[in-house]
């Protein structure tokens, strides 16, 4: 059996879908369905069982699980504005630590979600401690376990891989609300208001010019599944991005043109989208100043060295595919 924690969530449910595509359905999904709408991410998937995260945590503590082939640990609170450090460190760090120790005792490969939020205020995105400067307790909760893994790398009993996700977008994120990707929010804005809104210039960037490494969830799943067969020598922390920083303007324009194409309308340039009021810039929020990553770009040297050779979708390719999926699903 393969365990996927956070398996009803965004990335977790996409990993389950990826496993299904490989013919695997002996999957235990672990999650918290207090937000009952997340069930929609599971209805088209084939799994063996579902368990609440608290019950699963108790089973781990009491060594009450049968044979497990691998654990994909995606469960976490990903709200970067959450200020309750006690909750965040228990939910994100302590649970990961408990699963790690269990997986090591049982010699189970363990693939877990870290985050590019560990880099925070840094302008260098290589997997080195000197670059890790989280701006919030979410980023710190992820960094803390990365540090633990580094301390144990020489004495592992089974492979452990941490993936630092950059800005992930794609299907099955509809339940995330304000924490959903900018692509999702842009799609919603265009559908409801006929235009997309982005932050105006700040921190030396032009309107809509802040840059992120936007990665399709399909590519994230491919990286996760690559490490399913990892050797112990491949254990470590890896960036999971495209290696390209692209402005928010690129995401917005891909959404606008994807939605327009569905209506049989011509593609627009950025200048045309702004002039025709399909794209509007709003003031940069004061409460985000000093707590916002204006530029991220994954260094992929270590990921490539670990044998991952596949190309990554560009924002245009990935967001256009996302728009088409959305339109097929919801219209």
CSV table of N, CA and C in Angstrom, one decimal, residues 126-286:
chain,number,residue,atom,x,y,z
A,126,UNK,N,19.2,28.2,-4.2
A,126,UNK,CA,19.9,26.9,-4.2
A,126,UNK,C,19.7,26.3,-2.8
A,127,UNK,N,19.8,25.0,-2.7
A,127,UNK,CA,19.4,24.3,-1.5
A,127,UNK,C,20.6,24.3,-0.5
A,128,UNK,N,20.9,25.5,0.0
A,128,UNK,CA,22.0,25.7,1.0
A,128,UNK,C,21.5,26.5,2.1
A,129,UNK,N,21.9,26.2,3.4
A,129,UNK,CA,21.5,26.9,4.6
A,129,UNK,C,21.6,28.4,4.5
A,130,UNK,N,22.7,28.9,3.8
A,130,UNK,CA,23.0,30.3,3.8
A,130,UNK,C,21.9,31.1,3.0
A,131,UNK,N,21.1,30.4,2.2
A,131,UNK,CA,20.0,31.0,1.4
A,131,UNK,C,18.7,30.9,2.0
A,132,UNK,N,18.6,30.3,3.2
A,132,UNK,CA,17.2,30.0,3.8
A,132,UNK,C,16.9,31.1,4.8
A,133,UNK,N,15.9,31.9,4.4
A,133,UNK,CA,15.6,33.1,5.3
A,133,UNK,C,14.0,33.3,5.3
A,134,UNK,N,13.3,32.3,5.9
A,134,UNK,CA,11.8,32.4,5.8
A,134,UNK,C,11.3,33.7,6.4
A,135,UNK,N,10.2,34.1,5.8
A,135,UNK,CA,9.5,35.4,6.2
A,135,UNK,C,8.3,35.2,7.1
A,136,UNK,N,7.9,33.9,7.3
A,136,UNK,CA,6.7,33.6,8.1
A,136,UNK,C,6.9,32.2,8.7
A,137,UNK,N,6.0,31.9,9.7
A,137,UNK,CA,6.2,30.7,10.4
A,137,UNK,C,5.9,29.5,9.6
A,138,UNK,N,5.1,29.6,8.5
A,138,UNK,CA,4.9,28.5,7.6
A,138,UNK,C,6.2,28.1,7.0
A,139,UNK,N,7.0,29.1,6.4
A,139,UNK,CA,8.2,28.8,5.8
A,139,UNK,C,9.2,28.2,6.9
A,140,UNK,N,9.2,28.7,8.1
A,140,UNK,CA,10.0,28.1,9.1
A,140,UNK,C,9.7,26.7,9.5
A,141,UNK,N,8.3,26.4,9.5
A,141,UNK,CA,7.9,25.0,9.8
A,141,UNK,C,8.4,24.0,8.8
A,142,UNK,N,8.6,24.5,7.6
A,142,UNK,CA,9.1,23.6,6.5
A,142,UNK,C,10.6,23.5,6.6
A,143,UNK,N,11.3,24.6,6.9
A,143,UNK,CA,12.7,24.6,7.0
A,143,UNK,C,13.2,23.8,8.2
A,144,UNK,N,12.4,23.8,9.3
A,144,UNK,CA,12.8,23.0,10.5
A,144,UNK,C,13.0,21.6,10.2
A,145,UNK,N,12.1,21.0,9.4
A,145,UNK,CA,12.3,19.5,9.1
A,145,UNK,C,13.4,19.3,8.1
A,146,UNK,N,13.5,20.2,7.1
A,146,UNK,CA,14.6,20.1,6.2
A,146,UNK,C,15.9,20.0,7.0
A,147,UNK,N,16.1,20.8,8.0
A,147,UNK,CA,17.3,20.8,8.8
A,147,UNK,C,17.5,19.5,9.5
A,148,UNK,N,16.4,18.9,10.0
A,148,UNK,CA,16.4,17.6,10.7
A,148,UNK,C,16.9,16.5,9.7
A,149,UNK,N,16.3,16.5,8.5
A,149,UNK,CA,16.8,15.6,7.5
A,149,UNK,C,18.3,15.6,7.2
A,150,UNK,N,18.8,16.9,7.1
A,150,UNK,CA,20.2,17.0,6.8
A,150,UNK,C,21.0,16.4,7.9
A,151,UNK,N,20.6,16.5,9.1
A,151,UNK,CA,21.3,15.9,10.3
A,151,UNK,C,21.4,14.4,10.2
A,152,UNK,N,20.4,13.8,9.6
A,152,UNK,CA,20.3,12.3,9.6
A,152,UNK,C,20.7,11.7,8.2
A,153,UNK,N,21.1,12.5,7.3
A,153,UNK,CA,21.4,11.9,5.9
A,153,UNK,C,22.4,10.8,5.9
A,154,UNK,N,23.4,10.8,6.8
A,154,UNK,CA,24.4,9.8,6.8
A,154,UNK,C,24.0,8.5,7.5
A,155,UNK,N,22.8,8.5,8.1
A,155,UNK,CA,22.4,7.3,8.9
A,155,UNK,C,21.0,6.8,8.6
A,156,UNK,N,20.5,7.1,7.4
A,156,UNK,CA,19.2,6.7,7.0
A,156,UNK,C,19.0,5.2,6.8
A,157,UNK,N,17.9,4.7,7.1
A,157,UNK,CA,17.5,3.3,6.8
A,157,UNK,C,16.7,3.1,5.5
A,158,UNK,N,16.2,4.2,5.0
A,158,UNK,CA,15.4,4.2,3.8
A,158,UNK,C,15.4,5.6,3.2
A,159,UNK,N,15.2,5.7,1.8
A,159,UNK,CA,15.3,7.0,1.2
A,159,UNK,C,14.3,8.0,1.7
A,160,UNK,N,14.8,9.3,1.9
A,160,UNK,CA,13.9,10.4,2.3
A,160,UNK,C,14.2,11.6,1.3
A,161,UNK,N,13.1,12.1,0.7
A,161,UNK,CA,13.3,13.2,-0.3
A,161,UNK,C,12.3,14.3,0.1
A,162,UNK,N,12.8,15.5,0.2
A,162,UNK,CA,12.0,16.7,0.4
A,162,UNK,C,12.0,17.5,-0.8
A,163,UNK,N,10.8,17.9,-1.2
A,163,UNK,CA,10.6,18.7,-2.5
A,163,UNK,C,10.2,20.1,-2.1
A,164,UNK,N,11.0,21.1,-2.5
A,164,UNK,CA,10.6,22.5,-2.2
A,164,UNK,C,9.8,23.0,-3.3
A,165,UNK,N,8.5,23.0,-3.2
A,165,UNK,CA,7.6,23.4,-4.2
A,165,UNK,C,7.7,24.9,-4.4
A,166,UNK,N,7.7,25.4,-5.6
A,166,UNK,CA,7.6,26.8,-5.9
A,166,UNK,C,6.2,27.1,-6.1
A,167,UNK,N,5.8,28.0,-7.0
A,167,UNK,CA,4.4,28.4,-7.1
A,167,UNK,C,3.6,27.4,-8.0
A,168,UNK,N,2.9,26.5,-7.4
A,168,UNK,CA,2.2,25.5,-8.1
A,168,UNK,C,0.8,25.9,-8.4
A,169,UNK,N,0.4,25.6,-9.7
A,169,UNK,CA,-1.0,25.9,-10.1
A,169,UNK,C,-1.5,24.7,-10.9
A,170,UNK,N,-2.9,24.6,-11.0
A,170,UNK,CA,-3.5,23.5,-11.8
A,170,UNK,C,-4.7,22.9,-11.2
A,171,UNK,N,-5.3,21.9,-11.8
A,171,UNK,CA,-6.6,21.3,-11.3
A,171,UNK,C,-6.6,20.8,-9.9
A,172,UNK,N,-7.7,20.8,-9.3
A,172,UNK,CA,-8.0,20.3,-7.9
A,172,UNK,C,-7.6,21.2,-6.8
A,173,UNK,N,-7.5,22.5,-7.1
A,173,UNK,CA,-7.1,23.5,-6.1
A,173,UNK,C,-8.3,24.4,-5.7
A,174,UNK,N,-9.5,24.1,-6.2
A,174,UNK,CA,-10.6,25.0,-6.0
A,174,UNK,C,-11.0,25.2,-4.6
A,175,UNK,N,-10.7,24.3,-3.7
A,175,UNK,CA,-11.1,24.4,-2.3
A,175,UNK,C,-10.2,25.3,-1.5
A,176,UNK,N,-9.1,25.8,-2.1
A,176,UNK,CA,-8.0,26.5,-1.3
A,176,UNK,C,-8.4,27.9,-1.0
A,177,UNK,N,-9.4,28.5,-1.6
A,177,UNK,CA,-9.8,29.8,-1.3
A,177,UNK,C,-8.7,30.8,-1.6
A,178,UNK,N,-8.4,31.7,-0.7
A,178,UNK,CA,-7.5,32.8,-1.0
A,178,UNK,C,-6.1,32.2,-1.2
A,179,UNK,N,-5.8,31.0,-0.7
A,179,UNK,CA,-4.5,30.4,-0.9
A,179,UNK,C,-4.3,29.7,-2.2
A,180,UNK,N,-5.3,29.7,-3.0
A,180,UNK,CA,-5.2,29.1,-4.4
A,180,UNK,C,-4.2,29.9,-5.2
A,181,UNK,N,-3.8,29.3,-6.3
A,181,UNK,CA,-2.8,30.0,-7.1
A,181,UNK,C,-3.3,31.2,-7.8
A,182,UNK,N,-2.4,32.1,-8.2
A,182,UNK,CA,-2.8,33.3,-9.0
A,182,UNK,C,-3.5,32.9,-10.2
A,183,UNK,N,-3.2,31.8,-10.9
A,183,UNK,CA,-3.9,31.4,-12.1
A,183,UNK,C,-5.3,31.1,-11.8
A,184,UNK,N,-5.6,30.4,-10.7
A,184,UNK,CA,-7.0,30.1,-10.3
A,184,UNK,C,-7.8,31.4,-10.1
A,185,UNK,N,-7.2,32.3,-9.3
A,185,UNK,CA,-7.8,33.6,-9.0
A,185,UNK,C,-8.1,34.4,-10.3
A,186,UNK,N,-7.1,34.4,-11.2
A,186,UNK,CA,-7.3,35.1,-12.5
A,186,UNK,C,-8.4,34.5,-13.3
A,187,UNK,N,-8.5,33.2,-13.3
A,187,UNK,CA,-9.6,32.6,-14.0
A,187,UNK,C,-11.0,33.0,-13.4
A,188,UNK,N,-11.1,33.0,-12.1
A,188,UNK,CA,-12.3,33.4,-11.5
A,188,UNK,C,-12.6,34.8,-11.7
A,189,UNK,N,-11.6,35.7,-11.7
A,189,UNK,CA,-11.9,37.1,-12.0
A,189,UNK,C,-12.4,37.3,-13.4
A,190,UNK,N,-11.7,36.7,-14.3
A,190,UNK,CA,-12.1,36.9,-15.7
A,190,UNK,C,-13.5,36.4,-16.0
A,191,UNK,N,-13.9,35.2,-15.4
A,191,UNK,CA,-15.2,34.7,-15.6
A,191,UNK,C,-16.3,35.5,-15.0
A,192,UNK,N,-16.0,36.1,-13.8
A,192,UNK,CA,-17.1,36.8,-13.1
A,192,UNK,C,-17.1,38.3,-13.4
A,193,UNK,N,-15.9,38.8,-13.7
A,193,UNK,CA,-15.8,40.3,-13.9
A,193,UNK,C,-15.4,40.7,-15.3
A,194,UNK,N,-15.0,39.8,-16.1
A,194,UNK,CA,-14.5,40.1,-17.4
A,194,UNK,C,-13.1,40.7,-17.5
A,195,UNK,N,-12.4,40.7,-16.4
A,195,UNK,CA,-11.1,41.2,-16.3
A,195,UNK,C,-10.3,40.5,-15.2
A,196,UNK,N,-9.0,40.7,-15.3
A,196,UNK,CA,-8.0,40.1,-14.3
A,196,UNK,C,-7.4,41.3,-13.6
A,197,UNK,N,-7.1,41.1,-12.3
A,197,UNK,CA,-6.5,42.1,-11.4
A,197,UNK,C,-5.1,41.6,-10.9
A,198,UNK,N,-4.1,42.4,-11.0
A,198,UNK,CA,-2.8,42.1,-10.5
A,198,UNK,C,-2.3,43.3,-9.6
A,199,UNK,N,-1.3,43.0,-8.8
A,199,UNK,CA,-0.7,44.1,-8.0
A,199,UNK,C,0.0,45.1,-8.9
A,200,UNK,N,-0.1,46.3,-8.6
A,200,UNK,CA,0.7,47.4,-9.3
A,200,UNK,C,2.2,47.2,-8.8
A,201,UNK,N,3.1,48.0,-9.5
A,201,UNK,CA,4.5,47.9,-9.2
A,201,UNK,C,4.9,48.2,-7.8
A,202,UNK,N,5.9,47.5,-7.3
A,202,UNK,CA,6.4,47.8,-5.9
A,202,UNK,C,7.8,47.0,-5.9
A,203,UNK,N,8.6,47.5,-5.0
A,203,UNK,CA,9.9,46.8,-4.7
A,203,UNK,C,10.8,46.8,-6.0
A,204,UNK,N,10.6,47.8,-6.8
A,204,UNK,CA,11.5,47.9,-8.0
A,204,UNK,C,10.9,47.2,-9.2
A,205,UNK,N,9.7,46.7,-9.1
A,205,UNK,CA,9.1,46.0,-10.2
A,205,UNK,C,8.0,46.8,-10.8
A,206,UNK,N,7.8,46.7,-12.2
A,206,UNK,CA,6.7,47.4,-12.9
A,206,UNK,C,5.4,46.7,-12.5
A,207,UNK,N,4.3,47.3,-13.0
A,207,UNK,CA,3.0,46.8,-12.8
A,207,UNK,C,2.9,45.3,-13.2
A,208,UNK,N,2.5,44.4,-12.3
A,208,UNK,CA,2.4,43.0,-12.7
A,208,UNK,C,3.7,42.3,-13.0
A,209,UNK,N,4.8,43.0,-12.6
A,209,UNK,CA,6.1,42.5,-13.0
A,209,UNK,C,6.8,41.7,-12.0
A,210,UNK,N,6.3,41.6,-10.8
A,210,UNK,CA,6.9,40.7,-9.8
A,210,UNK,C,7.0,39.3,-10.4
A,211,UNK,N,8.1,38.6,-10.2
A,211,UNK,CA,8.3,37.3,-10.9
A,211,UNK,C,8.3,36.1,-9.9
A,212,UNK,N,7.7,35.1,-10.3
A,212,UNK,CA,7.8,33.8,-9.6
A,212,UNK,C,8.1,32.7,-10.5
A,213,UNK,N,8.5,31.6,-9.9
A,213,UNK,CA,8.7,30.4,-10.7
A,213,UNK,C,7.4,29.6,-10.6
A,214,UNK,N,6.6,29.7,-11.6
A,214,UNK,CA,5.3,29.1,-11.6
A,214,UNK,C,5.4,27.7,-12.2
A,215,UNK,N,4.9,26.7,-11.5
A,215,UNK,CA,5.1,25.3,-12.0
A,215,UNK,C,3.7,24.6,-12.0
A,216,UNK,N,3.4,23.9,-13.1
A,216,UNK,CA,2.2,23.2,-13.2
A,216,UNK,C,2.2,22.0,-12.3
A,217,UNK,N,1.0,21.7,-11.7
A,217,UNK,CA,0.9,20.6,-10.8
A,217,UNK,C,1.3,19.2,-11.5
A,218,UNK,N,1.0,19.2,-12.8
A,218,UNK,CA,1.4,18.0,-13.5
A,218,UNK,C,2.9,17.7,-13.5
A,219,UNK,N,3.7,18.8,-13.5
A,219,UNK,CA,5.1,18.7,-13.4
A,219,UNK,C,5.5,18.3,-12.0
A,220,UNK,N,4.8,18.8,-11.0
A,220,UNK,CA,5.1,18.5,-9.6
A,220,UNK,C,4.9,17.0,-9.4
A,221,UNK,N,3.8,16.5,-9.9
A,221,UNK,CA,3.5,15.0,-9.8
A,221,UNK,C,4.6,14.2,-10.4
A,222,UNK,N,5.0,14.6,-11.6
A,222,UNK,CA,6.1,13.9,-12.3
A,222,UNK,C,7.3,13.8,-11.5
A,223,UNK,N,7.7,14.9,-10.8
A,223,UNK,CA,8.9,14.9,-10.0
A,223,UNK,C,8.7,14.0,-8.8
A,224,UNK,N,7.5,14.0,-8.1
A,224,UNK,CA,7.3,13.1,-7.0
A,224,UNK,C,7.4,11.7,-7.4
A,225,UNK,N,6.8,11.3,-8.5
A,225,UNK,CA,6.8,9.9,-9.0
A,225,UNK,C,8.2,9.5,-9.4
A,226,UNK,N,9.0,10.4,-9.9
A,226,UNK,CA,10.4,10.1,-10.2
A,226,UNK,C,11.1,9.6,-9.0
A,227,UNK,N,10.8,10.2,-7.8
A,227,UNK,CA,11.5,9.8,-6.6
A,227,UNK,C,10.9,8.6,-5.9
A,228,UNK,N,9.8,8.1,-6.4
A,228,UNK,CA,9.2,6.9,-5.8
A,228,UNK,C,10.2,5.7,-5.8
A,229,UNK,N,11.0,5.6,-6.8
A,229,UNK,CA,12.0,4.6,-6.9
A,229,UNK,C,13.4,5.0,-6.5
A,230,UNK,N,13.5,6.1,-5.7
A,230,UNK,CA,14.8,6.7,-5.4
A,230,UNK,C,15.6,5.7,-4.6
A,231,UNK,N,16.9,5.8,-4.8
A,231,UNK,CA,17.9,5.1,-4.0
A,231,UNK,C,18.2,5.9,-2.7
A,232,UNK,N,18.8,5.2,-1.8
A,232,UNK,CA,19.1,5.9,-0.5
A,232,UNK,C,20.1,7.0,-0.8
A,233,UNK,N,21.0,6.9,-1.8
A,233,UNK,CA,21.9,7.9,-2.2
A,233,UNK,C,21.3,9.2,-2.7
A,234,UNK,N,20.0,9.1,-3.2
A,234,UNK,CA,19.3,10.2,-3.7
A,234,UNK,C,18.6,11.0,-2.6
A,235,UNK,N,18.7,10.6,-1.4
A,235,UNK,CA,18.0,11.3,-0.3
A,235,UNK,C,18.5,12.7,-0.2
A,236,UNK,N,17.6,13.6,0.2
A,236,UNK,CA,18.0,15.0,0.3
A,236,UNK,C,16.9,15.9,0.0
A,237,UNK,N,17.2,17.2,0.0
A,237,UNK,CA,16.2,18.3,-0.3
A,237,UNK,C,16.4,18.8,-1.6
A,238,UNK,N,15.3,18.9,-2.4
A,238,UNK,CA,15.4,19.4,-3.8
A,238,UNK,C,14.4,20.5,-4.1
A,239,UNK,N,14.9,21.4,-4.9
A,239,UNK,CA,13.9,22.4,-5.5
A,239,UNK,C,13.0,21.7,-6.5
A,240,UNK,N,11.7,22.1,-6.4
A,240,UNK,CA,10.7,21.6,-7.4
A,240,UNK,C,10.1,22.8,-8.1
A,241,UNK,N,10.7,23.3,-9.1
A,241,UNK,CA,10.2,24.5,-9.9
A,241,UNK,C,10.6,24.2,-11.3
A,242,UNK,N,10.5,25.2,-12.1
A,242,UNK,CA,10.8,25.1,-13.5
A,242,UNK,C,12.2,25.6,-13.9
A,243,UNK,N,12.8,26.4,-12.9
A,243,UNK,CA,14.0,27.1,-13.2
A,243,UNK,C,13.9,28.3,-14.0
A,244,UNK,N,12.6,28.8,-14.2
A,244,UNK,CA,12.4,30.0,-14.9
A,244,UNK,C,11.5,31.0,-14.1
A,245,UNK,N,11.9,32.2,-13.9
A,245,UNK,CA,11.1,33.2,-13.2
A,245,UNK,C,10.3,33.9,-14.3
A,246,UNK,N,9.0,34.0,-14.1
A,246,UNK,CA,8.1,34.7,-15.1
A,246,UNK,C,7.2,35.6,-14.4
A,247,UNK,N,6.9,36.8,-15.0
A,247,UNK,CA,6.1,37.8,-14.3
A,247,UNK,C,4.6,37.3,-14.2
A,248,UNK,N,4.0,37.9,-13.2
A,248,UNK,CA,2.5,37.6,-13.0
A,248,UNK,C,1.8,38.1,-14.3
A,249,UNK,N,2.3,39.0,-15.0
A,249,UNK,CA,1.7,39.4,-16.2
A,249,UNK,C,1.5,38.3,-17.2
A,250,UNK,N,2.5,37.3,-17.2
A,250,UNK,CA,2.4,36.2,-18.1
A,250,UNK,C,1.3,35.3,-17.8
A,251,UNK,N,1.1,35.1,-16.5
A,251,UNK,CA,0.0,34.2,-16.0
A,251,UNK,C,-1.4,34.9,-16.4
A,252,UNK,N,-1.5,36.2,-16.1
A,252,UNK,CA,-2.8,36.9,-16.4
A,252,UNK,C,-3.0,36.8,-17.9
A,253,UNK,N,-2.0,37.0,-18.8
A,253,UNK,CA,-2.2,37.1,-20.2
A,253,UNK,C,-2.6,35.7,-20.7
A,254,UNK,N,-2.0,34.6,-20.2
A,254,UNK,CA,-2.3,33.3,-20.6
A,254,UNK,C,-3.8,33.0,-20.2
A,255,UNK,N,-4.2,33.4,-19.1
A,255,UNK,CA,-5.7,33.2,-18.7
A,255,UNK,C,-6.6,34.0,-19.6
A,256,UNK,N,-6.3,35.3,-19.8
A,256,UNK,CA,-7.1,36.1,-20.7
A,256,UNK,C,-7.2,35.5,-22.1
A,257,UNK,N,-6.1,35.1,-22.7
A,257,UNK,CA,-6.2,34.6,-24.0
A,257,UNK,C,-6.7,33.2,-24.1
A,258,UNK,N,-6.6,32.4,-23.0
A,258,UNK,CA,-7.2,31.1,-23.0
A,258,UNK,C,-8.7,31.2,-22.9
A,259,UNK,N,-9.2,32.2,-22.1
A,259,UNK,CA,-10.7,32.4,-22.0
A,259,UNK,C,-11.2,33.0,-23.3
A,260,UNK,N,-10.5,33.9,-23.9
A,260,UNK,CA,-10.9,34.5,-25.2
A,260,UNK,C,-10.9,33.5,-26.3
A,261,UNK,N,-9.9,32.6,-26.4
A,261,UNK,CA,-9.9,31.6,-27.4
A,261,UNK,C,-11.1,30.7,-27.3
A,262,UNK,N,-11.6,30.4,-26.1
A,262,UNK,CA,-12.8,29.5,-25.9
A,262,UNK,C,-14.0,30.2,-26.5
A,263,UNK,N,-14.0,31.6,-26.5
A,263,UNK,CA,-15.1,32.3,-27.1
A,263,UNK,C,-14.9,32.7,-28.6
A,264,UNK,N,-13.8,32.2,-29.1
A,264,UNK,CA,-13.5,32.4,-30.5
A,264,UNK,C,-13.0,33.8,-30.8
A,265,UNK,N,-12.4,34.4,-29.8
A,265,UNK,CA,-11.8,35.8,-29.9
A,265,UNK,C,-10.3,35.8,-30.1
A,266,UNK,N,-9.8,36.8,-30.7
A,266,UNK,CA,-8.4,36.9,-31.1
A,266,UNK,C,-7.5,37.0,-29.8
A,267,UNK,N,-6.3,36.6,-30.0
A,267,UNK,CA,-5.3,36.7,-28.9
A,267,UNK,C,-4.8,38.2,-28.8
A,268,UNK,N,-4.6,38.6,-27.5
A,268,UNK,CA,-4.2,40.0,-27.3
A,268,UNK,C,-2.7,40.0,-26.8
A,269,UNK,N,-2.0,41.1,-27.0
A,269,UNK,CA,-0.8,41.4,-26.4
A,269,UNK,C,-1.0,41.9,-25.0
A,270,UNK,N,0.0,42.0,-24.2
A,270,UNK,CA,-0.1,42.6,-22.9
A,270,UNK,C,-0.6,44.0,-23.0
A,271,UNK,N,0.0,44.8,-23.8
A,271,UNK,CA,-0.5,46.2,-24.0
A,271,UNK,C,-1.9,46.3,-24.4
A,272,UNK,N,-2.3,45.5,-25.3
A,272,UNK,CA,-3.7,45.5,-25.7
A,272,UNK,C,-4.7,45.0,-24.6
A,273,UNK,N,-4.3,44.1,-23.8
A,273,UNK,CA,-5.1,43.6,-22.7
A,273,UNK,C,-5.3,44.7,-21.7
A,274,UNK,N,-4.3,45.5,-21.4
A,274,UNK,CA,-4.4,46.6,-20.5
A,274,UNK,C,-5.2,47.7,-21.1
A,275,UNK,N,-5.0,48.1,-22.3
A,275,UNK,CA,-5.7,49.2,-23.0
A,275,UNK,C,-7.2,48.9,-23.1
A,276,UNK,N,-7.5,47.6,-23.3
A,276,UNK,CA,-8.9,47.2,-23.4
A,276,UNK,C,-9.6,46.8,-22.1
A,277,UNK,N,-8.9,47.1,-21.0
A,277,UNK,CA,-9.4,46.9,-19.7
A,277,UNK,C,-9.6,45.4,-19.3
A,278,UNK,N,-8.9,44.5,-20.0
A,278,UNK,CA,-9.0,43.1,-19.6
A,278,UNK,C,-8.1,42.8,-18.4
A,279,UNK,N,-7.1,43.7,-18.2
A,279,UNK,CA,-6.1,43.6,-17.1
A,279,UNK,C,-6.0,44.9,-16.4
A,280,UNK,N,-6.3,44.9,-15.1
A,280,UNK,CA,-6.2,46.1,-14.2
A,280,UNK,C,-5.2,45.9,-13.1
A,281,UNK,N,-4.5,46.9,-12.8
A,281,UNK,CA,-3.5,46.9,-11.7
A,281,UNK,C,-4.1,47.6,-10.5
A,282,UNK,N,-4.0,46.9,-9.3
A,282,UNK,CA,-4.5,47.5,-8.1
A,282,UNK,C,-3.3,47.8,-7.1
A,283,UNK,N,-3.4,48.7,-6.2
A,283,UNK,CA,-2.3,49.1,-5.3
A,283,UNK,C,-1.8,47.9,-4.5
A,284,UNK,N,-0.5,47.9,-4.4
A,284,UNK,CA,0.2,46.8,-3.6
A,284,UNK,C,-0.2,47.0,-2.2
A,285,UNK,N,-0.7,45.9,-1.5
A,285,UNK,CA,-1.2,46.0,-0.1
A,285,UNK,C,0.0,46.4,0.9
A,286,UNK,N,-0.3,47.3,1.8
A,286,UNK,CA,0.7,47.7,2.7
A,286,UNK,C,1.1,46.6,3.6
